[in-house]
Amino acid sequence: NAGVTQTPKFQVLKTGQSMTLQCAQDMNHNSMYWYRQDPGMGLRLIYYSASEGTTDKGEVPNGYNVSRLNKREFSLRLESAAPSQTSVYFCASRKTGTENTEAFFGQGTRLTVV
Amino acid sequence: EDKVVQSPLSLVVHEGDTVTLNCSYEVTNFRSLLWYKQEKKAPTFLFMLTSSGIEKKSGRLSSILDKKELFSILNITATQTGDSAVYLCAGRSGATNKLIFGTGTLLAVQP
C-alpha cells in the first residue's frame, strides 16, 4: 500500500527559483494538507483542501500556492523561493465524512534554499 | 484563531520512568484531538480522542481528553529508549476540517 507519496524527497533551490512539491494519495481521502516543520516549531499548516475543488489558507500561507488537481493529488508551489522557506514539508490526507479519522503523512520533502 | 499548546517543550528521563505530556487546545467547533509520534521522519498515529474521560490505551501508552478544561494528556509508563521521539498533538475543527498541531514535546529516554 503506497498511502501518501511525496516527491521529491530532497531539493536544493537557489533564491528566486520556483518549484512544485507533489503529493498523491491512493486511499480515496477527501481532505489533504500541506505542513512545514522547522526545528522547535512543530507542524505548521500552510494550506489545506477539505475536498476536491476547494483550497484554504492555513497558518503560514505567504509565499506558497496550492492546486488540488483531482481527488488524489495536491501540489504545493513556491513561485520565488526564499531562504526562510528552508524546511521539511509534509503532506497529509484524511478521510472525511460522518466519522472521525486520523491523518496519514507522506515521508516528507527536505527543501534547502540557498 | 485556533491554537494548540504542548508542554513541556522537551524532557529527559531515565529508562523505567513514567512521563506525562500535556496538550491544551482552542479549536473552533472542536471535533477530535490526535496524538502522533515522530522519529526523524513522518509522524505516526497513536491515538484519537473525541469524548471526555474515556482513556485510550495501547501497551505502555495511554491518553485521555478533558473537553471542559480543553486539554489532553499522554502518559508513557516504564519508558524505554525506543520511546525517544517528538510527540505531537493536533486538534481538528469540525467547521473547517483544519488539523492544527502544537509545537511538540521532545522526549529523550536515557539508558
mmCIF file with all atom_site columns, C-alpha atoms in Angstrom:
data_model
loop_
_atom_site.group_PDB
_atom_site.id
_atom_site.type_symbol
_atom_site.label_atom_id
_atom_site.label_alt_id
_atom_site.label_comp_id
_atom_site.label_asym_id
_atom_site.label_entity_id
_atom_site.label_seq_id
_atom_site.pdbx_PDB_ins_code
_atom_site.Cartn_x
_atom_site.Cartn_y
_atom_site.Cartn_z
_atom_site.occupancy
_atom_site.B_iso_or_equiv
_atom_site.pdbx_formal_charge
_atom_site.auth_seq_id
_atom_site.auth_comp_id
_atom_site.auth_asym_id
_atom_site.auth_atom_id
_atom_site.pdbx_PDB_model_num
ATOM 1   C CA . ASN A 1 1   ? 0.000   0.000  0.000  1.00 0.00 ? 1   ASN A CA 1
ATOM 2   C CA . ALA A 1 2   ? 1.543   3.300  -1.107 1.00 0.00 ? 2   ALA A CA 1
ATOM 3   C CA . GLY A 1 3   ? -0.510  5.597  1.152  1.00 0.00 ? 3   GLY A CA 1
ATOM 4   C CA . VAL A 1 4   ? 0.709   9.197  0.772  1.00 0.00 ? 4   VAL A CA 1
ATOM 5   C CA . THR A 1 5   ? 3.588   9.715  -1.663 1.00 0.00 ? 5   THR A CA 1
ATOM 6   C CA . GLN A 1 6   ? 5.621   12.914 -1.834 1.00 0.00 ? 6   GLN A CA 1
ATOM 7   C CA . THR A 1 7   ? 8.153   13.881 -4.463 1.00 0.00 ? 7   THR A CA 1
ATOM 8   C CA . PRO A 1 8   ? 10.925  14.863 -4.424 1.00 0.00 ? 8   PRO A CA 1
ATOM 9   C CA . LYS A 1 9   ? 12.439  13.673 -1.130 1.00 0.00 ? 9   LYS A CA 1
ATOM 10  C CA . PHE A 1 10  ? 15.225  16.275 -1.228 1.00 0.00 ? 10  PHE A CA 1
ATOM 11  C CA . GLN A 1 11  ? 15.688  19.509 -3.140 1.00 0.00 ? 11  GLN A CA 1
ATOM 12  C CA . VAL A 1 12  ? 18.135  22.396 -3.142 1.00 0.00 ? 12  VAL A CA 1
ATOM 13  C CA . LEU A 1 13  ? 16.999  25.655 -4.737 1.00 0.00 ? 13  LEU A CA 1
ATOM 14  C CA . LYS A 1 14  ? 18.633  28.976 -5.317 1.00 0.00 ? 14  LYS A CA 1
ATOM 15  C CA . THR A 1 15  ? 16.877  32.084 -4.037 1.00 0.00 ? 15  THR A CA 1
ATOM 16  C CA . GLY A 1 16  ? 14.275  33.183 -6.553 1.00 0.00 ? 16  GLY A CA 1
ATOM 17  C CA . GLN A 1 17  ? 13.835  29.805 -8.237 1.00 0.00 ? 17  GLN A CA 1
ATOM 18  C CA . SER A 1 18  ? 10.442  28.165 -8.389 1.00 0.00 ? 18  SER A CA 1
ATOM 19  C CA . MET A 1 19  ? 9.404   24.592 -7.829 1.00 0.00 ? 19  MET A CA 1
ATOM 20  C CA . THR A 1 20  ? 6.393   22.398 -7.179 1.00 0.00 ? 20  THR A CA 1
ATOM 21  C CA . LEU A 1 21  ? 6.190   19.754 -4.470 1.00 0.00 ? 21  LEU A CA 1
ATOM 22  C CA . GLN A 1 22  ? 3.960   16.879 -5.465 1.00 0.00 ? 22  GLN A CA 1
ATOM 23  C CA . CYS A 1 23  ? 1.698   14.840 -3.205 1.00 0.00 ? 23  CYS A CA 1
ATOM 24  C CA . ALA A 1 24  ? -0.562  11.942 -4.130 1.00 0.00 ? 24  ALA A CA 1
ATOM 25  C CA . GLN A 1 25  ? -2.671  9.594  -2.015 1.00 0.00 ? 25  GLN A CA 1
ATOM 26  C CA . ASP A 1 26  ? -4.305  6.342  -3.026 1.00 0.00 ? 26  ASP A CA 1
ATOM 27  C CA . MET A 1 27  ? -6.717  6.000  -0.089 1.00 0.00 ? 27  MET A CA 1
ATOM 28  C CA . ASN A 1 28  ? -9.635  7.878  -1.650 1.00 0.00 ? 28  ASN A CA 1
ATOM 29  C CA . HIS A 1 29  ? -9.370  10.553 1.040  1.00 0.00 ? 29  HIS A CA 1
ATOM 30  C CA . ASN A 1 30  ? -11.252 13.813 0.720  1.00 0.00 ? 30  ASN A CA 1
ATOM 31  C CA . SER A 1 31  ? -9.061  16.132 2.788  1.00 0.00 ? 31  SER A CA 1
ATOM 32  C CA . MET A 1 32  ? -5.421  16.890 2.093  1.00 0.00 ? 32  MET A CA 1
ATOM 33  C CA . TYR A 1 33  ? -2.947  19.133 3.943  1.00 0.00 ? 33  TYR A CA 1
ATOM 34  C CA . TRP A 1 34  ? 0.460   20.721 3.487  1.00 0.00 ? 34  TRP A CA 1
ATOM 35  C CA . TYR A 1 35  ? 2.629   21.421 6.550  1.00 0.00 ? 35  TYR A CA 1
ATOM 36  C CA . ARG A 1 36  ? 6.099   22.712 7.096  1.00 0.00 ? 36  ARG A CA 1
ATOM 37  C CA . GLN A 1 37  ? 8.253   21.673 10.023 1.00 0.00 ? 37  GLN A CA 1
ATOM 38  C CA . ASP A 1 38  ? 11.086  23.773 11.374 1.00 0.00 ? 38  ASP A CA 1
ATOM 39  C CA . PRO A 1 39  ? 13.176  22.983 14.468 1.00 0.00 ? 39  PRO A CA 1
ATOM 40  C CA . GLY A 1 40  ? 11.190  23.669 17.628 1.00 0.00 ? 40  GLY A CA 1
ATOM 41  C CA . MET A 1 41  ? 8.122   24.781 15.669 1.00 0.00 ? 41  MET A CA 1
ATOM 42  C CA . GLY A 1 42  ? 6.101   21.600 15.342 1.00 0.00 ? 42  GLY A CA 1
ATOM 43  C CA . LEU A 1 43  ? 3.975   21.254 12.196 1.00 0.00 ? 43  LEU A CA 1
ATOM 44  C CA . ARG A 1 44  ? 2.568   24.472 10.820 1.00 0.00 ? 44  ARG A CA 1
ATOM 45  C CA . LEU A 1 45  ? -0.319  24.319 8.371  1.00 0.00 ? 45  LEU A CA 1
ATOM 46  C CA . ILE A 1 46  ? 0.385   26.046 5.053  1.00 0.00 ? 46  ILE A CA 1
ATOM 47  C CA . TYR A 1 47  ? -2.727  25.200 3.029  1.00 0.00 ? 47  TYR A CA 1
ATOM 48  C CA . TYR A 1 48  ? -5.371  22.567 3.133  1.00 0.00 ? 48  TYR A CA 1
ATOM 49  C CA . SER A 1 49  ? -8.069  21.181 0.884  1.00 0.00 ? 49  SER A CA 1
ATOM 50  C CA . ALA A 1 50  ? -11.167 19.938 2.666  1.00 0.00 ? 50  ALA A CA 1
ATOM 51  C CA . SER A 1 51  ? -12.465 18.326 -0.509 1.00 0.00 ? 51  SER A CA 1
ATOM 52  C CA . GLU A 1 52  ? -11.740 18.138 -4.218 1.00 0.00 ? 52  GLU A CA 1
ATOM 53  C CA . GLY A 1 53  ? -12.149 21.564 -5.775 1.00 0.00 ? 53  GLY A CA 1
ATOM 54  C CA . THR A 1 54  ? -11.588 23.587 -2.591 1.00 0.00 ? 54  THR A CA 1
ATOM 55  C CA . THR A 1 55  ? -8.439  25.002 -1.014 1.00 0.00 ? 55  THR A CA 1
ATOM 56  C CA . ASP A 1 56  ? -7.985  27.241 2.019  1.00 0.00 ? 56  ASP A CA 1
ATOM 57  C CA . LYS A 1 57  ? -5.156  29.048 3.735  1.00 0.00 ? 57  LYS A CA 1
ATOM 58  C CA . GLY A 1 58  ? -3.646  27.698 6.900  1.00 0.00 ? 58  GLY A CA 1
ATOM 59  C CA . GLU A 1 59  ? -1.399  29.403 9.454  1.00 0.00 ? 59  GLU A CA 1
ATOM 60  C CA . VAL A 1 60  ? 1.561   30.272 7.188  1.00 0.00 ? 60  VAL A CA 1
ATOM 61  C CA . PRO A 1 61  ? 0.377   30.577 3.533  1.00 0.00 ? 61  PRO A CA 1
ATOM 62  C CA . ASN A 1 62  ? 2.526   33.510 2.388  1.00 0.00 ? 62  ASN A CA 1
ATOM 63  C CA . GLY A 1 63  ? 4.921   32.612 -0.414 1.00 0.00 ? 63  GLY A CA 1
ATOM 64  C CA . TYR A 1 64  ? 3.039   29.456 -1.387 1.00 0.00 ? 64  TYR A CA 1
ATOM 65  C CA . ASN A 1 65  ? 0.274   28.395 -3.737 1.00 0.00 ? 65  ASN A CA 1
ATOM 66  C CA . VAL A 1 66  ? -1.551  25.101 -3.996 1.00 0.00 ? 66  VAL A CA 1
ATOM 67  C CA . SER A 1 67  ? -3.549  23.158 -6.534 1.00 0.00 ? 67  SER A CA 1
ATOM 68  C CA . ARG A 1 68  ? -5.959  20.322 -5.817 1.00 0.00 ? 68  ARG A CA 1
ATOM 69  C CA . LEU A 1 69  ? -5.549  18.734 -9.223 1.00 0.00 ? 69  LEU A CA 1
ATOM 70  C CA . ASN A 1 70  ? -8.018  15.932 -8.542 1.00 0.00 ? 70  ASN A CA 1
ATOM 71  C CA . LYS A 1 71  ? -9.054  13.844 -5.559 1.00 0.00 ? 71  LYS A CA 1
ATOM 72  C CA . ARG A 1 72  ? -5.670  12.087 -5.437 1.00 0.00 ? 72  ARG A CA 1
ATOM 73  C CA . GLU A 1 73  ? -3.241  14.937 -5.938 1.00 0.00 ? 73  GLU A CA 1
ATOM 74  C CA . PHE A 1 74  ? -2.470  18.127 -4.009 1.00 0.00 ? 74  PHE A CA 1
ATOM 75  C CA . SER A 1 75  ? 0.576   20.127 -5.081 1.00 0.00 ? 75  SER A CA 1
ATOM 76  C CA . LEU A 1 76  ? 2.425   22.955 -3.326 1.00 0.00 ? 76  LEU A CA 1
ATOM 77  C CA . ARG A 1 77  ? 4.200   25.596 -5.381 1.00 0.00 ? 77  ARG A CA 1
ATOM 78  C CA . LEU A 1 78  ? 6.915   28.038 -4.388 1.00 0.00 ? 78  LEU A CA 1
ATOM 79  C CA . GLU A 1 79  ? 6.946   30.781 -7.018 1.00 0.00 ? 79  GLU A CA 1
ATOM 80  C CA . SER A 1 80  ? 10.091  32.563 -5.844 1.00 0.00 ? 80  SER A CA 1
ATOM 81  C CA . ALA A 1 81  ? 11.924  30.590 -3.173 1.00 0.00 ? 81  ALA A CA 1
ATOM 82  C CA . ALA A 1 82  ? 13.460  32.390 -0.193 1.00 0.00 ? 82  ALA A CA 1
ATOM 83  C CA . PRO A 1 83  ? 15.915  31.094 2.433  1.00 0.00 ? 83  PRO A CA 1
ATOM 84  C CA . SER A 1 84  ? 13.115  31.392 5.015  1.00 0.00 ? 84  SER A CA 1
ATOM 85  C CA . GLN A 1 85  ? 11.349  28.591 3.161  1.00 0.00 ? 85  GLN A CA 1
ATOM 86  C CA . THR A 1 86  ? 14.102  26.123 4.010  1.00 0.00 ? 86  THR A CA 1
ATOM 87  C CA . SER A 1 87  ? 12.203  23.473 5.876  1.00 0.00 ? 87  SER A CA 1
ATOM 88  C CA . VAL A 1 88  ? 10.843  19.945 5.825  1.00 0.00 ? 88  VAL A CA 1
ATOM 89  C CA . TYR A 1 89  ? 7.478   19.785 4.092  1.00 0.00 ? 89  TYR A CA 1
ATOM 90  C CA . PHE A 1 90  ? 4.872   17.146 4.887  1.00 0.00 ? 90  PHE A CA 1
ATOM 91  C CA . CYS A 1 91  ? 1.728   16.307 3.001  1.00 0.00 ? 91  CYS A CA 1
ATOM 92  C CA . ALA A 1 92  ? -1.111  14.519 4.790  1.00 0.00 ? 92  ALA A CA 1
ATOM 93  C CA . SER A 1 93  ? -4.519  13.175 3.875  1.00 0.00 ? 93  SER A CA 1
ATOM 94  C CA . ARG A 1 94  ? -7.608  12.227 5.802  1.00 0.00 ? 94  ARG A CA 1
ATOM 95  C CA . LYS A 1 95  ? -10.896 10.539 5.111  1.00 0.00 ? 95  LYS A CA 1
ATOM 96  C CA . THR A 1 96  ? -13.814 12.819 5.937  1.00 0.00 ? 96  THR A CA 1
ATOM 97  C CA . GLY A 1 97  ? -17.460 12.156 6.441  1.00 0.00 ? 97  GLY A CA 1
ATOM 98  C CA . THR A 1 98  ? -19.539 11.424 9.488  1.00 0.00 ? 98  THR A CA 1
ATOM 99  C CA . GLU A 1 99  ? -16.788 9.639  11.398 1.00 0.00 ? 99  GLU A CA 1
ATOM 100 C CA . ASN A 1 100 ? -13.637 10.993 12.998 1.00 0.00 ? 100 ASN A CA 1
ATOM 101 C CA . THR A 1 101 ? -10.482 9.688  11.388 1.00 0.00 ? 101 THR A CA 1
ATOM 102 C CA . GLU A 1 102 ? -6.754  10.206 11.668 1.00 0.00 ? 102 GLU A CA 1
ATOM 103 C CA . ALA A 1 103 ? -4.481  11.848 9.115  1.00 0.00 ? 103 ALA A CA 1
ATOM 104 C CA . PHE A 1 104 ? -1.821  9.874  7.241  1.00 0.00 ? 104 PHE A CA 1
ATOM 105 C CA . PHE A 1 105 ? 1.500   11.506 6.352  1.00 0.00 ? 105 PHE A CA 1
ATOM 106 C CA . GLY A 1 106 ? 3.918   11.286 3.493  1.00 0.00 ? 106 GLY A CA 1
ATOM 107 C CA . GLN A 1 107 ? 7.632   10.820 4.154  1.00 0.00 ? 107 GLN A CA 1
ATOM 108 C CA . GLY A 1 108 ? 8.439   14.492 3.739  1.00 0.00 ? 108 GLY A CA 1
ATOM 109 C CA . THR A 1 109 ? 10.439  16.696 1.386  1.00 0.00 ? 109 THR A CA 1
ATOM 110 C CA . ARG A 1 110 ? 13.571  18.341 2.749  1.00 0.00 ? 110 ARG A CA 1
ATOM 111 C CA . LEU A 1 111 ? 13.970  21.653 0.954  1.00 0.00 ? 111 LEU A CA 1
ATOM 112 C CA . THR A 1 112 ? 17.011  23.890 1.234  1.00 0.00 ? 112 THR A CA 1
ATOM 113 C CA . VAL A 1 113 ? 17.015  27.364 -0.312 1.00 0.00 ? 113 VAL A CA 1
ATOM 114 C CA . VAL A 1 114 ? 20.447  28.944 -0.673 1.00 0.00 ? 114 VAL A CA 1
ATOM 115 C CA . GLU B 2 1   ? -7.564  31.839 15.991 1.00 0.00 ? 1   GLU B CA 1
ATOM 116 C CA . ASP B 2 2   ? -7.203  28.104 16.548 1.00 0.00 ? 2   ASP B CA 1
ATOM 117 C CA . LYS B 2 3   ? -4.187  27.050 18.581 1.00 0.00 ? 3   LYS B CA 1
ATOM 118 C CA . VAL B 2 4   ? -2.693  24.015 20.279 1.00 0.00 ? 4   VAL B CA 1
ATOM 119 C CA . VAL B 2 5   ? -0.060  24.319 23.001 1.00 0.00 ? 5   VAL B CA 1
ATOM 120 C CA . GLN B 2 6   ? 2.097   21.479 24.269 1.00 0.00 ? 6   GLN B CA 1
ATOM 121 C CA . SER B 2 7   ? 4.241   21.249 27.380 1.00 0.00 ? 7   SER B CA 1
ATOM 122 C CA . PRO B 2 8   ? 6.919   20.672 28.257 1.00 0.00 ? 8   PRO B CA 1
ATOM 123 C CA . LEU B 2 9   ? 8.852   21.503 25.084 1.00 0.00 ? 9   LEU B CA 1
ATOM 124 C CA . SER B 2 10  ? 11.462  18.903 25.982 1.00 0.00 ? 10  SER B CA 1
ATOM 125 C CA . LEU B 2 11  ? 12.010  16.281 28.625 1.00 0.00 ? 11  LEU B CA 1
ATOM 126 C CA . VAL B 2 12  ? 14.883  13.981 29.586 1.00 0.00 ? 12  VAL B CA 1
ATOM 127 C CA . VAL B 2 13  ? 14.130  10.896 31.668 1.00 0.00 ? 13  VAL B CA 1
ATOM 128 C CA . HIS B 2 14  ? 15.737  7.566  32.508 1.00 0.00 ? 14  HIS B CA 1
ATOM 129 C CA . GLU B 2 15  ? 14.518  4.184  31.400 1.00 0.00 ? 15  GLU B CA 1
ATOM 130 C CA . GLY B 2 16  ? 11.729  2.959  33.623 1.00 0.00 ? 16  GLY B CA 1
ATOM 131 C CA . ASP B 2 17  ? 10.410  6.422  34.478 1.00 0.00 ? 17  ASP B CA 1
ATOM 132 C CA . THR B 2 18  ? 6.809   7.434  33.858 1.00 0.00 ? 18  THR B CA 1
ATOM 133 C CA . VAL B 2 19  ? 6.163   10.615 31.883 1.00 0.00 ? 19  VAL B CA 1
ATOM 134 C CA . THR B 2 20  ? 3.117   12.812 31.291 1.00 0.00 ? 20  THR B CA 1
ATOM 135 C CA . LEU B 2 21  ? 2.897   15.047 28.258 1.00 0.00 ? 21  LEU B CA 1
ATOM 136 C CA . ASN B 2 22  ? 0.378   17.866 28.131 1.00 0.00 ? 22  ASN B CA 1
ATOM 137 C CA . CYS B 2 23  ? -1.683  19.358 25.322 1.00 0.00 ? 23  CYS B CA 1
ATOM 138 C CA . SER B 2 24  ? -4.141  22.237 25.605 1.00 0.00 ? 24  SER B CA 1
ATOM 139 C CA . TYR B 2 25  ? -6.263  23.455 22.716 1.00 0.00 ? 25  TYR B CA 1
ATOM 140 C CA . GLU B 2 26  ? -8.526  26.205 21.492 1.00 0.00 ? 26  GLU B CA 1
ATOM 141 C CA . VAL B 2 27  ? -10.129 24.944 18.297 1.00 0.00 ? 27  VAL B CA 1
ATOM 142 C CA . THR B 2 28  ? -13.274 26.260 16.655 1.00 0.00 ? 28  THR B CA 1
ATOM 143 C CA . ASN B 2 29  ? -16.040 23.686 16.660 1.00 0.00 ? 29  ASN B CA 1
ATOM 144 C CA . PHE B 2 30  ? -13.700 21.081 18.125 1.00 0.00 ? 30  PHE B CA 1
ATOM 145 C CA . ARG B 2 31  ? -14.189 17.530 16.869 1.00 0.00 ? 31  ARG B CA 1
ATOM 146 C CA . SER B 2 32  ? -11.169 15.446 17.875 1.00 0.00 ? 32  SER B CA 1
ATOM 147 C CA . LEU B 2 33  ? -7.702  15.509 19.344 1.00 0.00 ? 33  LEU B CA 1
ATOM 148 C CA . LEU B 2 34  ? -4.953  13.348 17.871 1.00 0.00 ? 34  LEU B CA 1
ATOM 149 C CA . TRP B 2 35  ? -1.571  12.246 19.201 1.00 0.00 ? 35  TRP B CA 1
ATOM 150 C CA . TYR B 2 36  ? 1.341   11.332 16.931 1.00 0.00 ? 36  TYR B CA 1
ATOM 151 C CA . LYS B 2 37  ? 4.889   10.065 17.489 1.00 0.00 ? 37  LYS B CA 1
ATOM 152 C CA . GLN B 2 38  ? 7.656   11.337 15.225 1.00 0.00 ? 38  GLN B CA 1
ATOM 153 C CA . GLU B 2 39  ? 11.079  9.707  14.981 1.00 0.00 ? 39  GLU B CA 1
ATOM 154 C CA . LYS B 2 40  ? 13.148  11.586 12.378 1.00 0.00 ? 40  LYS B CA 1
ATOM 155 C CA . LYS B 2 41  ? 10.607  11.078 9.612  1.00 0.00 ? 41  LYS B CA 1
ATOM 156 C CA . ALA B 2 42  ? 6.854   11.118 9.123  1.00 0.00 ? 42  ALA B CA 1
ATOM 157 C CA . PRO B 2 43  ? 4.591   11.295 12.186 1.00 0.00 ? 43  PRO B CA 1
ATOM 158 C CA . THR B 2 44  ? 2.893   8.032  13.056 1.00 0.00 ? 44  THR B CA 1
ATOM 159 C CA . PHE B 2 45  ? -0.559  7.933  14.592 1.00 0.00 ? 45  PHE B CA 1
ATOM 160 C CA . LEU B 2 46  ? -1.021  6.976  18.242 1.00 0.00 ? 46  LEU B CA 1
ATOM 161 C CA . PHE B 2 47  ? -4.482  7.959  19.481 1.00 0.00 ? 47  PHE B CA 1
ATOM 162 C CA . MET B 2 48  ? -7.590  9.863  18.548 1.00 0.00 ? 48  MET B CA 1
ATOM 163 C CA . LEU B 2 49  ? -9.813  11.224 21.325 1.00 0.00 ? 49  LEU B CA 1
ATOM 164 C CA . THR B 2 50  ? -13.293 12.577 20.873 1.00 0.00 ? 50  THR B CA 1
ATOM 165 C CA . SER B 2 51  ? -15.026 12.142 24.245 1.00 0.00 ? 51  SER B CA 1
ATOM 166 C CA . SER B 2 52  ? -14.076 13.354 27.693 1.00 0.00 ? 52  SER B CA 1
ATOM 167 C CA . GLY B 2 53  ? -12.956 10.920 30.350 1.00 0.00 ? 53  GLY B CA 1
ATOM 168 C CA . ILE B 2 54  ? -12.545 7.847  28.162 1.00 0.00 ? 54  ILE B CA 1
ATOM 169 C CA . GLU B 2 55  ? -8.984  6.584  28.331 1.00 0.00 ? 55  GLU B CA 1
ATOM 170 C CA . LYS B 2 56  ? -7.376  5.227  25.198 1.00 0.00 ? 56  LYS B CA 1
ATOM 171 C CA . LYS B 2 57  ? -4.635  2.698  25.872 1.00 0.00 ? 57  LYS B CA 1
ATOM 172 C CA . SER B 2 58  ? -2.015  0.930  23.796 1.00 0.00 ? 58  SER B CA 1
ATOM 173 C CA . GLY B 2 59  ? 0.589   -1.028 25.717 1.00 0.00 ? 59  GLY B CA 1
ATOM 174 C CA . ARG B 2 60  ? 2.509   1.380  27.936 1.00 0.00 ? 60  ARG B CA 1
ATOM 175 C CA . LEU B 2 61  ? 0.911   4.447  26.353 1.00 0.00 ? 61  LEU B CA 1
ATOM 176 C CA . SER B 2 62  ? -2.412  5.935  27.369 1.00 0.00 ? 62  SER B CA 1
ATOM 177 C CA . SER B 2 63  ? -4.246  9.175  26.748 1.00 0.00 ? 63  SER B CA 1
ATOM 178 C CA . ILE B 2 64  ? -7.317  10.985 27.980 1.00 0.00 ? 64  ILE B CA 1
ATOM 179 C CA . LEU B 2 65  ? -9.260  14.087 26.969 1.00 0.00 ? 65  LEU B CA 1
ATOM 180 C CA . ASP B 2 66  ? -10.968 16.737 29.078 1.00 0.00 ? 66  ASP B CA 1
ATOM 181 C CA . LYS B 2 67  ? -13.325 18.747 26.851 1.00 0.00 ? 67  LYS B CA 1
ATOM 182 C CA . LYS B 2 68  ? -14.422 21.008 29.674 1.00 0.00 ? 68  LYS B CA 1
ATOM 183 C CA . GLU B 2 69  ? -10.906 22.169 30.501 1.00 0.00 ? 69  GLU B CA 1
ATOM 184 C CA . LEU B 2 70  ? -9.735  21.836 26.864 1.00 0.00 ? 70  LEU B CA 1
ATOM 185 C CA . PHE B 2 71  ? -6.720  19.628 27.384 1.00 0.00 ? 71  PHE B CA 1
ATOM 186 C CA . SER B 2 72  ? -5.363  16.152 26.890 1.00 0.00 ? 72  SER B CA 1
ATOM 187 C CA . ILE B 2 73  ? -2.510  14.176 28.430 1.00 0.00 ? 73  ILE B CA 1
ATOM 188 C CA . LEU B 2 74  ? -0.375  11.394 27.062 1.00 0.00 ? 74  LEU B CA 1
ATOM 189 C CA . ASN B 2 75  ? 1.147   9.036  29.630 1.00 0.00 ? 75  ASN B CA 1
ATOM 190 C CA . ILE B 2 76  ? 4.023   6.678  28.999 1.00 0.00 ? 76  ILE B CA 1
ATOM 191 C CA . THR B 2 77  ? 4.862   4.204  31.747 1.00 0.00 ? 77  THR B CA 1
ATOM 192 C CA . ALA B 2 78  ? 8.092   2.218  32.147 1.00 0.00 ? 78  ALA B CA 1
ATOM 193 C CA . THR B 2 79  ? 9.782   4.274  29.435 1.00 0.00 ? 79  THR B CA 1
ATOM 194 C CA . GLN B 2 80  ? 12.285  2.665  27.076 1.00 0.00 ? 80  GLN B CA 1
ATOM 195 C CA . THR B 2 81  ? 14.953  4.203  24.854 1.00 0.00 ? 81  THR B CA 1
ATOM 196 C CA . GLY B 2 82  ? 12.724  3.405  21.877 1.00 0.00 ? 82  GLY B CA 1
ATOM 197 C CA . ASP B 2 83  ? 10.192  5.905  23.219 1.00 0.00 ? 83  ASP B CA 1
ATOM 198 C CA . SER B 2 84  ? 12.618  8.737  22.428 1.00 0.00 ? 84  SER B CA 1
ATOM 199 C CA . ALA B 2 85  ? 10.845  10.898 19.855 1.00 0.00 ? 85  ALA B CA 1
ATOM 200 C CA . VAL B 2 86  ? 8.872   14.075 19.326 1.00 0.00 ? 86  VAL B CA 1
ATOM 201 C CA . TYR B 2 87  ? 5.263   13.679 20.449 1.00 0.00 ? 87  TYR B CA 1
ATOM 202 C CA . LEU B 2 88  ? 2.776   15.866 18.605 1.00 0.00 ? 88  LEU B CA 1
ATOM 203 C CA . CYS B 2 89  ? -0.826  16.601 19.379 1.00 0.00 ? 89  CYS B CA 1
ATOM 204 C CA . ALA B 2 90  ? -3.335  18.120 16.983 1.00 0.00 ? 90  ALA B CA 1
ATOM 205 C CA . GLY B 2 91  ? -6.853  19.483 17.239 1.00 0.00 ? 91  GLY B CA 1
ATOM 206 C CA . ARG B 2 92  ? -9.355  19.151 14.421 1.00 0.00 ? 92  ARG B CA 1
ATOM 207 C CA . SER B 2 93  ? -12.007 21.727 13.665 1.00 0.00 ? 93  SER B CA 1
ATOM 208 C CA . GLY B 2 94  ? -15.341 20.397 12.507 1.00 0.00 ? 94  GLY B CA 1
ATOM 209 C CA . ALA B 2 95  ? -16.161 23.762 10.959 1.00 0.00 ? 95  ALA B CA 1
ATOM 210 C CA . THR B 2 96  ? -13.205 23.850 8.564  1.00 0.00 ? 96  THR B CA 1
ATOM 211 C CA . ASN B 2 97  ? -11.573 20.395 8.763  1.00 0.00 ? 97  ASN B CA 1
ATOM 212 C CA . LYS B 2 98  ? -8.328  22.136 9.683  1.00 0.00 ? 98  LYS B CA 1
ATOM 213 C CA . LEU B 2 99  ? -5.886  19.996 11.638 1.00 0.00 ? 99  LEU B CA 1
ATOM 214 C CA . ILE B 2 100 ? -3.773  22.252 13.864 1.00 0.00 ? 100 ILE B CA 1
ATOM 215 C CA . PHE B 2 101 ? -0.635  20.900 15.536 1.00 0.00 ? 101 PHE B CA 1
ATOM 216 C CA . GLY B 2 102 ? 1.225   22.009 18.613 1.00 0.00 ? 102 GLY B CA 1
ATOM 217 C CA . THR B 2 103 ? 4.985   22.536 18.721 1.00 0.00 ? 103 THR B CA 1
ATOM 218 C CA . GLY B 2 104 ? 5.583   19.030 20.037 1.00 0.00 ? 104 GLY B CA 1
ATOM 219 C CA . THR B 2 105 ? 7.375   17.621 23.073 1.00 0.00 ? 105 THR B CA 1
ATOM 220 C CA . LEU B 2 106 ? 10.855  16.210 22.520 1.00 0.00 ? 106 LEU B CA 1
ATOM 221 C CA . LEU B 2 107 ? 11.276  13.204 24.803 1.00 0.00 ? 107 LEU B CA 1
ATOM 222 C CA . ALA B 2 108 ? 14.713  11.716 25.385 1.00 0.00 ? 108 ALA B CA 1
ATOM 223 C CA . VAL B 2 109 ? 14.917  8.467  27.354 1.00 0.00 ? 109 VAL B CA 1
ATOM 224 C CA . GLN B 2 110 ? 18.390  7.696  28.649 1.00 0.00 ? 110 GLN B CA 1
ATOM 225 C CA . PRO B 2 111 ? 19.545  4.142  29.427 1.00 0.00 ? 111 PRO B CA 1
#
